[in-house]
PDB file of C-alpha atoms in Angstrom:
ATOM      1  CA  MET G   1     -45.965  22.395  69.259  1.00 37.00           C
ATOM      2  CA  TYR G   2     -46.802  19.390  66.637  1.00 36.00           C
ATOM      3  CA  PHE G   3     -46.204  22.024  63.868  1.00 37.00           C
ATOM      4  CA  ILE G   4     -42.352  23.081  65.318  1.00 38.00           C
ATOM      5  CA  ARG G   5     -42.002  19.253  66.022  1.00 40.00           C
ATOM      6  CA  ARG G   6     -42.722  18.823  61.685  1.00 38.00           C
ATOM      7  CA  LEU G   7     -40.565  21.497  60.290  1.00 36.00           C
ATOM      8  CA  PHE G   8     -37.503  20.755  62.962  1.00 35.00           C
ATOM      9  CA  PRO G   9     -36.678  17.162  60.603  1.00 40.00           C
ATOM     10  CA  ILE G  10     -36.640  19.874  57.617  1.00 37.00           C
ATOM     11  CA  ALA G  11     -35.063  22.196  59.226  1.00 40.00           C
ATOM     12  CA  PHE G  12     -32.491  19.766  59.775  1.00 35.00           C
ATOM     13  CA  PHE G  13     -31.737  18.173  56.621  1.00 33.00           C
ATOM     14  CA  MET G  14     -31.884  20.894  54.814  1.00 39.00           C
ATOM     15  CA  PRO G  15     -27.936  21.953  55.005  1.00 40.00           C
ATOM     16  CA  PHE G  16     -27.338  18.588  54.000  1.00 33.00           C
ATOM     17  CA  PHE G  17     -29.940  18.458  51.649  1.00 34.00           C
ATOM     18  CA  PHE G  18     -28.111  21.799  49.537  1.00 37.00           C
ATOM     19  CA  ALA G  19     -24.437  20.718  50.628  1.00 37.00           C
ATOM     20  CA  ALA G  20     -25.162  17.594  48.510  1.00 37.00           C
ATOM     21  CA  CYS G  21     -26.796  19.544  45.989  1.00 40.00           C
ATOM     22  CA  ASN G  22     -23.539  21.432  45.765  1.00 41.00           C
ATOM     23  CA  ASP G  23     -21.237  18.478  45.489  1.00 42.00           C
ATOM     24  CA  THR G  24     -23.493  16.572  42.506  1.00 44.00           C
ATOM     25  CA  ASP G  25     -24.585  19.789  40.691  1.00 53.00           C
ATOM     26  CA  GLU G  26     -21.236  19.924  38.969  1.00 65.00           C
ATOM     27  CA  GLN G  27     -22.428  20.789  35.520  1.00 79.00           C
ATOM     28  CA  PHE G  28     -22.889  18.202  33.038  1.00 86.00           C
ATOM     29  CA  PHE G  29     -23.080  18.685  29.388  1.00 89.00           C
ATOM     30  CA  GLN G  30     -24.576  16.317  26.933  1.00 88.00           C
ATOM     31  CA  GLY G  31     -22.942  14.449  24.516  1.00 90.00           C
ATOM     32  CA  TYR G  32     -22.364  12.303  21.979  1.00 93.00           C
ATOM     33  CA  VAL G  33     -19.164  10.029  20.296  1.00 93.00           C
ATOM     34  CA  GLU G  34     -18.655  10.486  16.486  1.00 93.00           C
ATOM     35  CA  GLY G  35     -16.699   8.229  14.310  1.00 93.00           C
ATOM     36  CA  ASP G  36     -14.860   9.194  11.426  1.00 93.00           C
ATOM     37  CA  PHE G  37     -15.224   6.646   8.847  1.00 95.00           C
ATOM     38  CA  LEU G  38     -13.684   5.533   5.319  1.00 95.00           C
ATOM     39  CA  TYR G  39     -15.525   4.640   3.075  1.00 96.00           C
ATOM     40  CA  LEU G  40     -12.581   2.312   0.543  1.00 96.00           C
ATOM     41  CA  ALA G  41     -13.576   1.493  -3.357  1.00 95.00           C
ATOM     42  CA  ALA G  42     -11.220   1.180  -6.058  1.00 90.00           C
ATOM     43  CA  PRO G  43     -10.757   4.010  -8.874  1.00 89.00           C
ATOM     44  CA  SER G  44     -11.871   1.879 -11.423  1.00 88.00           C
ATOM     45  CA  ALA G  45     -14.708  -0.886 -12.383  1.00 92.00           C
ATOM     46  CA  GLY G  46     -14.936  -4.571 -12.543  1.00 93.00           C
ATOM     47  CA  TYR G  47     -15.867  -8.079 -11.266  1.00 95.00           C
ATOM     48  CA  LEU G  48     -15.427  -7.933  -7.285  1.00 95.00           C
ATOM     49  CA  ASN G  49     -12.760 -10.822  -6.664  1.00 94.00           C
ATOM     50  CA  ALA G  50     -12.240 -11.655  -3.104  1.00 95.00           C
ATOM     51  CA  LEU G  51     -13.829 -10.033   0.149  1.00 96.00           C
ATOM     52  CA  ASN G  52     -11.029 -10.650   3.009  1.00 95.00           C
ATOM     53  CA  VAL G  53     -13.099  -9.410   5.548  1.00 95.00           C
ATOM     54  CA  ASP G  54     -15.889  -9.356   7.934  1.00 94.00           C
ATOM     55  CA  ARG G  55     -18.297  -7.156   9.142  1.00 94.00           C
ATOM     56  CA  GLY G  56     -17.334  -6.255  12.442  1.00 92.00           C
ATOM     57  CA  SER G  57     -13.797  -7.336  12.330  1.00 94.00           C
ATOM     58  CA  HIS G  58     -10.495  -5.486  13.388  1.00 94.00           C
ATOM     59  CA  VAL G  59      -7.915  -5.548  11.040  1.00 95.00           C
ATOM     60  CA  ALA G  60      -4.252  -4.109  11.020  1.00 95.00           C
ATOM     61  CA  ALA G  61      -2.394  -1.261   9.036  1.00 95.00           C
ATOM     62  CA  GLY G  62      -1.890  -2.420   5.465  1.00 94.00           C
ATOM     63  CA  THR G  63      -4.332  -5.600   4.916  1.00 95.00           C
ATOM     64  CA  ILE G  64      -5.680  -6.119   1.849  1.00 96.00           C
ATOM     65  CA  VAL G  65      -9.414  -6.053   2.635  1.00 96.00           C
ATOM     66  CA  PHE G  66     -10.915  -6.686  -0.753  1.00 96.00           C
ATOM     67  CA  SER G  67      -9.550  -6.895  -4.661  1.00 95.00           C
ATOM     68  CA  ILE G  68     -11.586  -5.831  -7.880  1.00 94.00           C
ATOM     69  CA  ASP G  69     -10.668  -8.342 -10.850  1.00 93.00           C
ATOM     70  CA  ASP G  70      -7.671  -7.175 -12.702  1.00 90.00           C
ATOM     71  CA  GLU G  71      -7.362  -8.981 -15.734  1.00 89.00           C
ATOM     72  CA  PRO G  72      -8.345  -6.059 -18.220  1.00 88.00           C
ATOM     73  CA  GLN G  73      -5.808  -3.058 -16.542  1.00 87.00           C
ATOM     74  CA  ARG G  74      -2.605  -6.350 -17.012  1.00 90.00           C
ATOM     75  CA  TYR G  75      -3.534  -6.893 -20.470  1.00 90.00           C
ATOM     76  CA  GLU G  76      -3.112  -3.369 -21.396  1.00 90.00           C
ATOM     77  CA  LEU G  77       0.079  -3.439 -18.797  1.00 90.00           C
ATOM     78  CA  ASN G  78       1.709  -5.493 -20.716  1.00 91.00           C
ATOM     79  CA  GLU G  79       0.854  -3.743 -24.269  1.00 91.00           C
ATOM     80  CA  ALA G  80       2.362  -0.920 -22.505  1.00 90.00           C
ATOM     81  CA  GLU G  81       5.810  -2.616 -21.355  1.00 91.00           C
ATOM     82  CA  ALA G  82       6.106  -4.490 -25.460  1.00 91.00           C
ATOM     83  CA  ARG G  83       5.380   0.043 -26.896  1.00 89.00           C
ATOM     84  CA  MET G  84       8.549   0.638 -23.904  1.00 90.00           C
ATOM     85  CA  ILE G  85      10.491  -2.235 -25.410  1.00 90.00           C
ATOM     86  CA  SER G  86      10.666  -1.353 -28.985  1.00 89.00           C
ATOM     87  CA  ALA G  87      10.775   2.271 -28.087  1.00 87.00           C
ATOM     88  CA  GLN G  88      14.005   1.594 -26.564  1.00 88.00           C
ATOM     89  CA  GLU G  89      15.499  -0.831 -28.836  1.00 86.00           C
ATOM     90  CA  LYS G  90      14.802   2.325 -31.349  1.00 84.00           C
ATOM     91  CA  VAL G  91      16.504   4.893 -29.345  1.00 83.00           C
ATOM     92  CA  SER G  92      19.776   2.383 -28.910  1.00 80.00           C
ATOM     93  CA  ASN G  93      19.755   1.715 -32.793  1.00 75.00           C
ATOM     94  CA  LEU G  94      19.965   5.487 -33.404  1.00 74.00           C
ATOM     95  CA  GLN G  95      22.094   6.442 -30.762  1.00 72.00           C
ATOM     96  CA  GLU G  96      24.844   3.727 -32.090  1.00 68.00           C
ATOM     97  CA  PRO G  97      27.179   4.905 -34.923  1.00 62.00           C
ATOM     98  CA  ARG G  98      26.550   3.454 -38.231  1.00 58.00           C
ATOM     99  CA  ARG G  99      28.748  -0.206 -38.832  1.00 61.00           C
ATOM    100  CA  GLN G 100      31.731   0.210 -41.217  1.00 67.00           C
ATOM    101  CA  PRO G 101      30.210  -3.249 -43.289  1.00 71.00           C
ATOM    102  CA  GLU G 102      27.459  -1.836 -43.900  1.00 72.00           C
ATOM    103  CA  ILE G 103      28.991   1.901 -44.852  1.00 74.00           C
ATOM    104  CA  ALA G 104      31.067  -0.133 -47.423  1.00 79.00           C
ATOM    105  CA  ALA G 105      28.195  -1.889 -48.928  1.00 82.00           C
ATOM    106  CA  MET G 106      26.322   1.346 -49.455  1.00 81.00           C
ATOM    107  CA  GLN G 107      30.056   2.670 -50.988  1.00 83.00           C
ATOM    108  CA  ALA G 108      30.081  -0.456 -53.334  1.00 86.00           C
ATOM    109  CA  GLN G 109      26.352  -0.066 -54.327  1.00 88.00           C
ATOM    110  CA  LEU G 110      27.464   3.198 -54.974  1.00 85.00           C
ATOM    111  CA  LYS G 111      30.346   2.325 -57.263  1.00 88.00           C
ATOM    112  CA  THR G 112      28.525   0.188 -59.375  1.00 89.00           C
ATOM    113  CA  LYS G 113      26.264   2.508 -60.205  1.00 87.00           C
ATOM    114  CA  GLU G 114      28.659   5.192 -60.756  1.00 88.00           C
ATOM    115  CA  ALA G 115      30.326   2.215 -63.804  1.00 89.00           C
ATOM    116  CA  ASN G 116      26.526   1.775 -64.973  1.00 86.00           C
ATOM    117  CA  LEU G 117      26.148   5.734 -65.553  1.00 86.00           C
ATOM    118  CA  ARG G 118      29.819   5.663 -67.078  1.00 88.00           C
ATOM    119  CA  PHE G 119      28.805   2.554 -69.685  1.00 87.00           C
ATOM    120  CA  SER G 120      25.585   4.503 -70.211  1.00 85.00           C
ATOM    121  CA  GLU G 121      27.585   7.809 -71.240  1.00 86.00           C
ATOM    122  CA  ALA G 122      29.550   5.961 -73.846  1.00 85.00           C
ATOM    123  CA  GLN G 123      27.419   4.021 -75.606  1.00 83.00           C
ATOM    124  CA  LEU G 124      25.388   7.557 -75.910  1.00 81.00           C
ATOM    125  CA  LYS G 125      28.404   8.993 -77.303  1.00 84.00           C
ATOM    126  CA  ARG G 126      28.728   5.715 -79.752  1.00 82.00           C
ATOM    127  CA  PHE G 127      24.718   5.942 -80.267  1.00 79.00           C
ATOM    128  CA  GLU G 128      25.097  10.045 -81.450  1.00 79.00           C
ATOM    129  CA  SER G 129      27.984   9.296 -84.145  1.00 78.00           C
ATOM    130  CA  LEU G 130      26.069   6.864 -85.631  1.00 78.00           C
ATOM    131  CA  VAL G 131      22.572   8.408 -86.057  1.00 75.00           C
ATOM    132  CA  THR G 132      24.480  10.982 -87.395  1.00 76.00           C
ATOM    133  CA  LYS G 133      25.871   8.322 -89.883  1.00 72.00           C
ATOM    134  CA  GLY G 134      23.080   6.614 -90.721  1.00 72.00           C
ATOM    135  CA  PHE G 135      23.575   3.079 -89.236  1.00 73.00           C
ATOM    136  CA  ILE G 136      20.698   3.501 -86.107  1.00 75.00           C
ATOM    137  CA  SER G 137      17.455   5.126 -85.842  1.00 75.00           C
ATOM    138  CA  LYS G 138      16.437   8.208 -83.537  1.00 76.00           C
ATOM    139  CA  ALA G 139      14.788   5.434 -81.191  1.00 78.00           C
ATOM    140  CA  GLY G 140      17.623   4.238 -80.353  1.00 76.00           C
ATOM    141  CA  LEU G 141      19.589   7.323 -79.622  1.00 76.00           C
ATOM    142  CA  ASP G 142      16.434   8.063 -77.502  1.00 80.00           C
ATOM    143  CA  GLU G 143      16.620   4.815 -75.781  1.00 83.00           C
ATOM    144  CA  ALA G 144      20.271   5.794 -75.096  1.00 82.00           C
ATOM    145  CA  LYS G 145      19.853   9.122 -73.541  1.00 86.00           C
ATOM    146  CA  SER G 146      17.115   7.446 -71.371  1.00 87.00           C
ATOM    147  CA  ALA G 147      19.532   4.598 -69.683  1.00 86.00           C
ATOM    148  CA  ARG G 148      21.870   7.694 -68.873  1.00 87.00           C
ATOM    149  CA  ASP G 149      19.314   9.395 -67.315  1.00 88.00           C
ATOM    150  CA  GLU G 150      17.859   6.747 -65.217  1.00 89.00           C
ATOM    151  CA  ASN G 151      21.863   5.825 -64.166  1.00 87.00           C
ATOM    152  CA  ALA G 152      22.853   9.171 -63.552  1.00 90.00           C
ATOM    153  CA  ALA G 153      19.816   9.623 -60.870  1.00 90.00           C
ATOM    154  CA  GLU G 154      20.754   6.784 -59.284  1.00 89.00           C
ATOM    155  CA  VAL G 155      24.174   7.657 -58.484  1.00 89.00           C
ATOM    156  CA  GLU G 156      22.874  10.672 -57.183  1.00 89.00           C
ATOM    157  CA  ALA G 157      20.662   9.322 -55.475  1.00 88.00           C
ATOM    158  CA  ALA G 158      23.424   7.003 -53.810  1.00 86.00           C
ATOM    159  CA  ARG G 159      25.711   8.883 -53.454  1.00 85.00           C
ATOM    160  CA  LYS G 160      22.560  10.866 -51.043  1.00 82.00           C
ATOM    161  CA  GLN G 161      21.947   7.913 -48.693  1.00 79.00           C
ATOM    162  CA  LEU G 162      25.440   6.853 -48.201  1.00 77.00           C
ATOM    163  CA  ALA G 163      26.313  10.853 -47.150  1.00 76.00           C
ATOM    164  CA  VAL G 164      23.211  10.669 -44.489  1.00 70.00           C
ATOM    165  CA  PHE G 165      24.135   7.497 -43.415  1.00 70.00           C
ATOM    166  CA  GLN G 166      27.618   8.628 -42.120  1.00 65.00           C
ATOM    167  CA  ILE G 167      26.238  12.279 -40.530  1.00 64.00           C
ATOM    168  CA  THR G 168      25.756  11.467 -37.016  1.00 53.00           C
ATOM    169  CA  LEU G 169      24.432  14.821 -36.077  1.00 47.00           C
ATOM    170  CA  GLY G 170      21.760  14.559 -38.994  1.00 50.00           C
ATOM    171  CA  ARG G 171      20.166  11.785 -36.486  1.00 65.00           C
ATOM    172  CA  GLN G 172      19.820  14.007 -33.703  1.00 73.00           C
ATOM    173  CA  PRO G 173      15.844  15.307 -34.222  1.00 74.00           C
ATOM    174  CA  GLU G 174      15.214  11.851 -35.200  1.00 76.00           C
ATOM    175  CA  ILE G 175      17.056  11.062 -31.504  1.00 78.00           C
ATOM    176  CA  ARG G 176      14.720  13.546 -29.793  1.00 82.00           C
ATOM    177  CA  GLY G 177      11.885  12.303 -31.321  1.00 84.00           C
ATOM    178  CA  ALA G 178      12.397   7.857 -30.081  1.00 84.00           C
ATOM    179  CA  GLU G 179      13.566   9.568 -26.604  1.00 86.00           C
ATOM    180  CA  ALA G 180      10.100  11.328 -26.623  1.00 89.00           C
ATOM    181  CA  ASP G 181       8.369   8.091 -27.710  1.00 88.00           C
ATOM    182  CA  LEU G 182      10.436   6.106 -25.278  1.00 88.00           C
ATOM    183  CA  LYS G 183       9.199   8.743 -22.261  1.00 90.00           C
ATOM    184  CA  ALA G 184       5.466   8.881 -23.766  1.00 90.00           C
ATOM    185  CA  ALA G 185       5.818   4.454 -22.692  1.00 89.00           C
ATOM    186  CA  GLY G 186       7.427   5.270 -19.476  1.00 90.00           C
ATOM    187  CA  ALA G 187       4.601   7.167 -18.680  1.00 92.00           C
ATOM    188  CA  VAL G 188       1.491   4.928 -20.070  1.00 92.00           C
ATOM    189  CA  ILE G 189       3.509   1.909 -17.883  1.00 92.00           C
ATOM    190  CA  LYS G 190       3.580   4.265 -14.306  1.00 92.00           C
ATOM    191  CA  GLN G 191      -0.183   4.808 -14.588  1.00 91.00           C
ATOM    192  CA  LYS G 192      -1.174   0.816 -15.899  1.00 90.00           C
ATOM    193  CA  GLN G 193       0.795  -0.297 -12.967  1.00 91.00           C
ATOM    194  CA  TRP G 194      -0.592   2.324 -10.762  1.00 90.00           C
ATOM    195  CA  GLU G 195      -4.272   1.014 -12.085  1.00 88.00           C
ATOM    196  CA  VAL G 196      -3.861  -2.733 -10.919  1.00 90.00           C
ATOM    197  CA  GLY G 197      -2.347  -1.635  -8.001  1.00 89.00           C
ATOM    198  CA  LYS G 198      -5.127   0.433  -6.716  1.00 89.00           C
ATOM    199  CA  LYS G 199      -7.447  -2.776  -7.883  1.00 92.00           C
ATOM    200  CA  ALA G 200      -6.420  -4.815  -4.801  1.00 93.00           C
ATOM    201  CA  VAL G 201      -7.527  -1.941  -1.334  1.00 95.00           C
ATOM    202  CA  SER G 202      -5.951  -2.262   1.938  1.00 95.00           C
ATOM    203  CA  THR G 203      -6.991  -0.355   5.533  1.00 95.00           C
ATOM    204  CA  PRO G 204      -4.322   2.748   5.856  1.00 94.00           C
ATOM    205  CA  ALA G 205      -4.512   1.916   9.891  1.00 94.00           C
ATOM    206  CA  ASN G 206      -5.632  -0.014  12.091  1.00 94.00           C
ATOM    207  CA  GLY G 207      -9.714  -0.240  12.544  1.00 94.00           C
ATOM    208  CA  GLN G 208     -12.974  -2.367  12.368  1.00 94.00           C
ATOM    209  CA  ILE G 209     -14.853  -3.091   9.506  1.00 96.00           C
ATOM    210  CA  THR G 210     -18.151  -1.445  10.193  1.00 94.00           C
ATOM    211  CA  GLU G 211     -20.122  -2.897   7.039  1.00 95.00           C
ATOM    212  CA  THR G 212     -19.694  -3.970   3.592  1.00 96.00           C
ATOM    213  CA  TYR G 213     -21.881  -3.311   0.342  1.00 96.00           C
ATOM    214  CA  TYR G 214     -20.757  -5.872  -2.214  1.00 96.00           C
ATOM    215  CA  ARG G 215     -20.079  -9.338  -2.345  1.00 95.00           C
ATOM    216  CA  PRO G 216     -17.594 -11.695  -4.815  1.00 95.00           C
ATOM    217  CA  GLY G 217     -19.109 -11.792  -7.950  1.00 94.00           C
ATOM    218  CA  GLU G 218     -20.626  -8.463  -8.345  1.00 95.00           C
ATOM    219  CA  TRP G 219     -19.831  -5.988 -10.313  1.00 96.00           C
ATOM    220  CA  VAL G 220     -18.143  -2.530  -8.767  1.00 95.00           C
ATOM    221  CA  PRO G 221     -18.420   1.151 -10.411  1.00 95.00           C
ATOM    222  CA  ALA G 222     -15.906   2.895 -10.065  1.00 92.00           C
ATOM    223  CA  GLY G 223     -15.759   4.479  -7.006  1.00 92.00           C
ATOM    224  CA  GLN G 224     -17.982   2.850  -5.243  1.00 94.00           C
ATOM    225  CA  PRO G 225     -17.463   2.434  -1.949  1.00 96.00           C
ATOM    226  CA  VAL G 226     -17.148  -2.049  -1.146  1.00 96.00           C
ATOM    227  CA  LEU G 227     -16.654  -1.212   2.800  1.00 97.00           C
ATOM    228  CA  SER G 228     -16.743   1.378   4.976  1.00 97.00           C
ATOM    229  CA  PHE G 229     -13.862   1.198   7.837  1.00 97.00           C
ATOM    230  CA  LEU G 230     -12.924   3.323  11.071  1.00 95.00           C
ATOM    231  CA  PRO G 231      -9.640   4.073  12.352  1.00 94.00           C
ATOM    232  CA  ASP G 232      -9.436   3.068  15.902  1.00 91.00           C
ATOM    233  CA  ASP G 233      -8.027   6.598  16.395  1.00 88.00           C
ATOM    234  CA  ARG G 234     -10.531   8.215  14.010  1.00 91.00           C
ATOM    235  CA  ARG G 235     -13.492   8.351  16.851  1.00 92.00           C
ATOM    236  CA  ARG G 236     -14.790  12.010  18.800  1.00 92.00           C
ATOM    237  CA  ILE G 237     -16.482  13.542  21.651  1.00 93.00           C
ATOM    238  CA  LEU G 238     -19.358  16.049  20.314  1.00 92.00           C
ATOM    239  CA  PHE G 239     -21.314  18.185  23.390  1.00 92.00           C
ATOM    240  CA  TYR G 240     -23.115  20.776  23.297  1.00 89.00           C
ATOM    241  CA  VAL G 241     -22.952  24.125  25.893  1.00 88.00           C
ATOM    242  CA  PRO G 242     -25.695  26.816  26.496  1.00 86.00           C
ATOM    243  CA  GLU G 243     -24.551  29.923  24.839  1.00 82.00           C
ATOM    244  CA  THR G 244     -24.012  31.355  28.809  1.00 81.00           C
ATOM    245  CA  GLU G 245     -21.111  28.693  29.182  1.00 85.00           C
ATOM    246  CA  LEU G 246     -19.145  28.794  25.844  1.00 86.00           C
ATOM    247  CA  GLY G 247     -16.880  31.700  27.194  1.00 85.00           C
ATOM    248  CA  LEU G 248     -15.635  29.182  29.790  1.00 86.00           C
ATOM    249  CA  ILE G 249     -14.146  26.846  26.567  1.00 89.00           C
ATOM    250  CA  ARG G 250     -11.454  27.190  24.685  1.00 90.00           C
ATOM    251  CA  PRO G 251      -9.521  25.426  22.190  1.00 92.00           C
ATOM    252  CA  GLY G 252      -7.127  22.501  23.789  1.00 91.00           C
ATOM    253  CA  GLN G 253      -9.279  23.119  27.079  1.00 89.00           C
ATOM    254  CA  GLY G 254      -9.283  19.447  28.567  1.00 92.00           C
ATOM    255  CA  VAL G 255     -13.017  17.534  29.070  1.00 93.00           C
ATOM    256  CA  GLU G 256     -13.446  14.005  31.056  1.00 92.00           C
ATOM    257  CA  ALA G 257     -16.392  12.062  29.459  1.00 92.00           C
ATOM    258  CA  ALA G 258     -17.933   8.959  30.817  1.00 90.00           C
ATOM    259  CA  CYS G 259     -20.942   7.225  29.828  1.00 87.00           C
ATOM    260  CA  ASP G 260     -23.293   4.086  30.973  1.00 85.00           C
ATOM    261  CA  GLY G 261     -21.590   0.949  31.964  1.00 79.00           C
ATOM    262  CA  CYS G 262     -17.933   2.785  31.199  1.00 81.00           C
ATOM    263  CA  PRO G 263     -15.491   1.461  33.924  1.00 84.00           C
ATOM    264  CA  THR G 264     -13.372   4.790  33.640  1.00 87.00           C
ATOM    265  CA  SER G 265     -14.366   8.286  32.228  1.00 89.00           C
ATOM    266  CA  VAL G 266     -12.274   9.549  28.956  1.00 90.00           C
ATOM    267  CA  ARG G 267     -10.298  12.223  28.715  1.00 91.00           C
ATOM    268  CA  ALA G 268      -9.924  14.544  25.511  1.00 93.00           C
ATOM    269  CA  LYS G 269      -9.180  17.488  24.514  1.00 93.00           C
ATOM    270  CA  VAL G 270     -11.475  20.456  22.829  1.00 94.00           C
ATOM    271  CA  THR G 271     -10.440  20.474  18.917  1.00 93.00           C
ATOM    272  CA  PHE G 272     -13.407  22.570  17.794  1.00 93.00           C
ATOM    273  CA  ILE G 273     -16.000  25.391  18.933  1.00 92.00           C
ATOM    274  CA  ALA G 274     -18.390  25.812  16.647  1.00 90.00           C
ATOM    275  CA  ALA G 275     -18.688  29.531  15.448  1.00 87.00           C
ATOM    276  CA  GLN G 276     -22.892  29.588  14.976  1.00 83.00           C
ATOM    277  CA  ALA G 277     -25.575  27.643  17.113  1.00 78.00           C
ATOM    278  CA  GLU G 278     -27.201  24.832  15.600  1.00 67.00           C
ATOM    279  CA  TYR G 279     -30.778  27.104  15.876  1.00 60.00           C
ATOM    280  CA  THR G 280     -30.758  29.653  14.329  1.00 44.00           C
ATOM    281  CA  PRO G 281     -32.885  31.741  16.947  1.00 46.00           C
ATOM    282  CA  PRO G 282     -35.087  35.274  16.221  1.00 46.00           C
ATOM    283  CA  VAL G 283     -33.780  38.215  14.720  1.00 42.00           C
ATOM    284  CA  ILE G 284     -34.418  39.819  18.047  1.00 43.00           C
ATOM    285  CA  TYR G 285     -32.496  38.899  21.072  1.00 46.00           C
ATOM    286  CA  SER G 286     -33.924  38.287  24.561  1.00 46.00           C
ATOM    287  CA  ARG G 287     -32.602  36.861  27.726  1.00 50.00           C
ATOM    288  CA  GLU G 288     -35.155  33.847  27.510  1.00 55.00           C
ATOM    289  CA  THR G 289     -34.236  33.442  23.290  1.00 52.00           C
ATOM    290  CA  ARG G 290     -30.339  33.364  24.567  1.00 52.00           C
ATOM    291  CA  ALA G 291     -30.381  30.545  26.911  1.00 56.00           C
ATOM    292  CA  LYS G 292     -31.543  28.399  24.438  1.00 68.00           C
ATOM    293  CA  LEU G 293     -28.918  28.736  22.352  1.00 76.00           C
ATOM    294  CA  VAL G 294     -26.404  25.894  21.773  1.00 84.00           C
ATOM    295  CA  PHE G 295     -22.907  25.276  20.016  1.00 88.00           C
ATOM    296  CA  ARG G 296     -21.105  22.396  18.864  1.00 90.00           C
ATOM    297  CA  ILE G 297     -18.056  21.672  20.349  1.00 91.00           C
ATOM    298  CA  GLU G 298     -15.872  18.334  19.426  1.00 93.00           C
ATOM    299  CA  ALA G 299     -13.192  16.986  21.415  1.00 93.00           C
ATOM    300  CA  ILE G 300     -10.536  14.125  20.358  1.00 92.00           C
ATOM    301  CA  PRO G 301      -9.654  11.604  22.931  1.00 91.00           C
ATOM    302  CA  GLU G 302      -6.498   9.427  22.802  1.00 86.00           C
ATOM    303  CA  SER G 303      -5.670   7.214  20.412  1.00 80.00           C
ATOM    304  CA  SER G 304      -4.972   4.795  23.386  1.00 81.00           C
ATOM    305  CA  VAL G 305      -8.580   5.168  24.463  1.00 83.00           C
ATOM    306  CA  ALA G 306     -10.636   6.425  21.613  1.00 84.00           C
ATOM    307  CA  ILE G 307     -11.010   2.042  20.369  1.00 85.00           C
ATOM    308  CA  ARG G 308     -13.430   1.884  23.350  1.00 84.00           C
ATOM    309  CA  LEU G 309     -15.511   4.471  21.850  1.00 88.00           C
ATOM    310  CA  HIS G 310     -18.530   3.141  20.076  1.00 89.00           C
ATOM    311  CA  PRO G 311     -20.254   5.965  17.968  1.00 91.00           C
ATOM    312  CA  GLY G 312     -24.102   7.124  18.863  1.00 90.00           C
ATOM    313  CA  LEU G 313     -23.029   5.844  22.781  1.00 90.00           C
ATOM    314  CA  PRO G 314     -23.678   8.946  24.785  1.00 92.00           C
ATOM    315  CA  MET G 315     -21.598  10.538  27.273  1.00 90.00           C
ATOM    316  CA  ASP G 316     -21.960  13.087  29.897  1.00 91.00           C
ATOM    317  CA  VAL G 317     -19.190  15.894  29.693  1.00 92.00           C
ATOM    318  CA  ARG G 318     -17.944  18.110  32.034  1.00 91.00           C
ATOM    319  CA  LEU G 319     -15.034  20.351  32.051  1.00 91.00           C
ATOM    320  CA  LEU G 320     -11.649  20.140  33.610  1.00 89.00           C
ATOM    321  CA  ASN G 321      -9.570  23.117  34.991  1.00 78.00           C
ATOM    322  CA  ASP G 322      -6.487  21.736  33.699  1.00 62.00           C
ATOM    323  CA  PRO G 323      -5.933  22.022  29.984  1.00 54.00           C
TER     324      PRO G 323
END
């Protein structure tokens, strides 16, 4: 009887115990929060001029968080702009028609040279007749011939220069070359403007400054992060499920995650299911080894609640029936 009396309370509470186990034995998977950090850097080296934010501060999108000394790049930009102005002037000068006063001046010079040529030719004829009569020496005749040939060469050069000066189509190759130089100068300016603009780095979204790596006045190598940044919507929940439960989860599956101290649970959707187990099991599979396999699952929470989640925070995740 004593044994029966001792057993009766246990038998009485056993259904409630199993019922409680069934009610509370809801399947949870262990996981944690992971952040997609951005590491903000400048593409070229320089001294850190200003660090406008503190570690842990929350900033809005488009906030300039730091700037690198851009004085060398600005000098290069000024030089490129000066070269572009020179190229523009050259193109404009080549495209404009020749001015009539310039052509008239060249024509007058040609007439002067032609007159000198006529004079030297007439003087040469006189010298030739005087040489036959013995009035001048052979050296005087040679000097007259040299003067005539020099004047003839000057006339020919002046005529060609005037012809080139008056022809517009003949300048097209020169114009195309100048236009190519102008285009190249414009490309250099855009490159230098880009380099100057990238010396001041701003945030691409709302988020938190999680770490700073340099202080103002320090030299920052090209491409070296100055700070790390966590956007508000770049958090995800990672959890692991055993091989036996993997078939219950699909992309788009709804999950609910809770943490110690969280006022409310967080809903998220599965976006990634690992194709392989986290740890490679033995080659020969058995029921015992299969039970130890776990697969990594990633779920993205809504952006409105993601900001509440801190990277590294442990989470208990359960599957939802609705997608």
